[in-house]
């Protein structure tokens, strides 16, 4: 891919994306691209397919936000195909990019996945974990008005692990915590080891801090209420 084609694809990506979604915004796209290029060093890869797939992998996000029944990967794959055809790409190459984007949001069988699709998947999932991943999830929680954590009927902080409450803590257990076993490439697995440790460290410290605050506060209220009965 030469720079002129890169700039065309990049400009199309930028025109498709909602600047209000900081969790899936432009910088996420570039991190995924750079992750994918780093991971590709160990493989024979079509760099043109990989770069285009990384740049365009989230262009269906706006459609999904407007209609939750739509899958951004499916919508974005179709959009990418149509766009690449308009700038002169062959059907084979445009379909290859379409396939990579369609498969990036969920892991499927190794045999039906190209190396470029695997690299895009791993690159995208690396951005879910570690300090960046936690920051993105907290930012997205703010966008969708999701609380940081939930409490039970007694005011005690819930861990988010199978408590059925919508919160950042719950999302941590449902998404970030489960990423580590889903990578295709060994390089991604190695990078993920440290990032997952960072994710656990951040979550544990957040939980301990708010849990301590709630327990201390509830105990002090009980003391005040008991004193008022005397």
XYZ file of C-alpha atoms in Angstrom:
230
model
C 0.000 0.000 0.000
C 1.446 3.366 -0.982
C 0.906 6.549 0.984
C -1.689 7.953 -1.407
C -3.955 4.904 -0.973
C -3.324 4.930 2.778
C -4.441 8.563 3.001
C -7.580 7.833 0.975
C -8.577 4.952 3.259
C -7.658 6.924 6.360
C -9.765 9.915 5.229
C -12.763 7.656 4.613
C -12.360 6.143 8.085
C -12.218 9.575 9.701
C -15.345 10.675 7.846
C -17.285 7.663 9.112
C -16.497 7.909 12.806
C -18.270 9.716 15.622
C -15.818 11.882 17.558
C -18.033 11.650 20.662
C -17.151 7.981 21.244
C -13.719 8.357 22.795
C -13.548 4.647 23.637
C -13.761 3.634 19.975
C -12.444 6.840 18.441
C -9.626 7.618 16.057
C -6.772 6.880 18.460
C -8.194 3.408 19.128
C -8.049 2.797 15.372
C -4.405 3.811 15.156
C -3.446 1.705 18.198
C -5.102 -1.330 16.606
C -3.251 -0.639 13.357
C 0.092 -0.308 15.137
C -0.599 -3.430 17.243
C -1.444 -5.368 14.082
C 1.757 -4.287 12.333
C 3.813 -5.286 15.368
C 2.163 -8.706 15.556
C 2.580 -9.248 11.801
C 6.391 -9.361 12.047
C 6.315 -13.112 12.655
C 4.113 -13.933 9.638
C 3.836 -13.716 5.869
C 1.117 -11.113 5.585
C -0.592 -9.006 2.920
C 0.164 -5.634 4.503
C -2.306 -3.820 2.236
C -5.159 -6.036 3.483
C -4.021 -5.739 7.083
C -3.680 -1.945 7.043
C -7.021 -1.379 5.316
C -8.775 -3.810 7.665
C -7.325 -2.136 10.745
C -8.182 1.367 9.552
C -11.769 0.442 8.660
C -12.620 -2.133 11.339
C -14.885 0.143 13.424
C -16.561 2.287 10.746
C -19.887 0.578 11.487
C -19.969 1.840 15.082
C -22.290 4.774 14.393
C -24.850 2.478 12.752
C -24.791 0.167 15.775
C -25.244 3.077 18.176
C -28.246 4.308 16.203
C -29.772 0.815 16.033
C -28.630 -1.687 18.668
C -29.945 -4.588 16.579
C -27.111 -3.982 14.107
C -23.636 -5.460 14.536
C -20.919 -2.897 13.855
C -18.579 -5.549 12.438
C -21.120 -6.742 9.870
C -22.174 -3.209 8.906
C -18.587 -1.970 8.765
C -17.485 -4.930 6.646
C -20.106 -4.114 4.025
C -19.226 -0.415 4.091
C -15.522 -1.181 3.683
C -16.160 -3.486 0.727
C -18.256 -0.899 -1.101
C -15.741 1.855 -0.468
C -12.702 -0.144 -1.584
C -14.445 -1.127 -4.811
C -15.088 2.569 -5.549
C -11.365 3.372 -5.304
C -10.371 0.580 -7.672
C -9.676 -2.429 -5.454
C -10.368 -5.860 -6.906
C -13.343 -7.836 -5.612
C -10.990 -10.442 -4.145
C -9.024 -7.926 -2.091
C -12.103 -5.959 -1.055
C -13.769 -9.224 0.031
C -10.684 -10.173 2.030
C -10.887 -6.896 3.967
C -14.635 -7.406 4.383
C -14.006 -10.857 5.877
C -11.363 -9.551 8.306
C -13.647 -6.801 9.575
C -16.683 -9.075 9.850
C -14.704 -11.490 12.056
C -12.857 -9.004 14.282
C -15.442 -8.749 17.065
C -15.635 -12.440 17.951
C -13.247 -15.376 17.793
C -14.021 -18.150 15.305
C -12.425 -21.411 14.159
C -8.770 -21.174 13.145
C -9.450 -22.965 9.852
C -11.909 -20.349 8.563
C -9.801 -17.344 9.519
C -7.028 -15.776 7.409
C -3.803 -14.653 9.066
C -4.801 -11.031 8.450
C -8.138 -11.609 10.213
C -6.361 -13.262 13.142
C -3.920 -10.376 13.457
C -6.733 -7.806 13.368
C -8.654 -9.726 16.023
C -5.625 -9.964 18.325
C -4.653 -6.324 17.767
C -8.163 -5.154 18.629
C -8.394 -7.316 21.741
C -5.021 -6.114 23.036
C -6.596 -2.662 23.247
C -9.263 -3.982 25.631
C -6.814 -4.886 28.398
C -4.178 -3.112 30.464
C -4.268 0.544 31.451
C -5.626 1.581 28.053
C -8.349 -1.050 28.149
C -9.517 -0.098 31.640
C -9.469 3.590 30.700
C -11.502 2.913 27.567
C -14.073 0.898 29.475
C -14.476 3.590 32.125
C -14.784 6.240 29.395
C -17.411 4.179 27.578
C -19.288 3.620 30.834
C -19.560 7.386 31.125
C -20.842 7.708 27.549
C -23.642 5.182 28.150
C -24.355 6.456 31.687
C -23.226 3.211 33.293
C -22.177 3.478 36.977
C -18.680 2.572 38.107
C -20.099 0.008 40.527
C -23.352 -1.122 42.133
C -24.327 -1.846 45.724
C -26.668 -4.355 47.348
C -29.743 -3.532 49.435
C -27.512 -2.951 52.464
C -25.227 -0.481 50.676
C -22.326 -2.926 50.339
C -20.287 -2.703 47.130
C -20.862 -5.548 44.662
C -17.812 -7.051 42.957
C -19.509 -7.189 39.556
C -18.860 -10.919 39.249
C -22.177 -12.582 38.339
C -24.259 -10.121 40.362
C -26.396 -9.149 37.362
C -25.965 -5.414 37.961
C -25.016 -3.097 35.099
C -21.714 -1.401 36.010
C -18.062 -0.984 35.064
C -17.172 -3.688 37.616
C -19.612 -6.059 35.903
C -18.199 -5.231 32.449
C -14.696 -5.917 33.761
C -15.689 -9.455 34.730
C -17.714 -10.043 31.558
C -15.196 -8.749 29.014
C -11.698 -7.727 30.166
C -11.246 -10.673 32.507
C -12.162 -13.183 29.792
C -9.927 -11.908 26.983
C -6.715 -13.688 27.977
C -7.539 -17.131 26.546
C -8.822 -15.929 23.197
C -5.760 -14.757 21.282
C -4.614 -16.449 18.079
C -0.928 -15.460 18.009
C 1.814 -16.247 20.502
C 3.098 -12.672 20.375
C -0.320 -11.325 21.385
C -0.488 -13.853 24.217
C 2.894 -12.680 25.510
C 1.918 -9.012 25.364
C -1.409 -9.805 27.011
C 0.196 -11.450 30.060
C 1.489 -8.162 31.464
C -1.563 -6.174 30.395
C -3.919 -8.609 32.088
C -1.899 -8.319 35.298
C -2.248 -4.536 35.040
C -6.009 -4.868 34.509
C -6.377 -7.063 37.596
C -4.249 -4.673 39.645
C -6.370 -1.662 38.647
C -9.662 -3.444 39.292
C -8.550 -4.789 42.676
C -7.389 -1.369 43.821
C -10.582 0.324 42.638
C -12.717 -2.277 44.376
C -10.723 -2.114 47.626
C -10.938 1.693 47.671
C -14.690 1.979 47.170
C -15.423 -1.066 49.336
C -13.452 0.433 52.229
C -15.174 3.811 51.790
C -18.637 2.244 51.891
C -17.911 -0.023 54.855
C -16.389 2.789 56.899
C -19.238 5.135 56.004
C -21.946 2.619 56.872
C -20.267 1.816 60.191
C -20.062 5.520 61.084
C -23.732 6.002 60.235
C -24.641 3.046 62.473
C -22.686 4.621 65.332
C -24.497 7.937 64.847
C -27.900 6.228 64.742
C -27.100 4.177 67.850
C -25.939 7.270 69.739
C -29.153 9.096 68.818
C -31.197 6.354 70.581
C -29.441 6.947 73.881
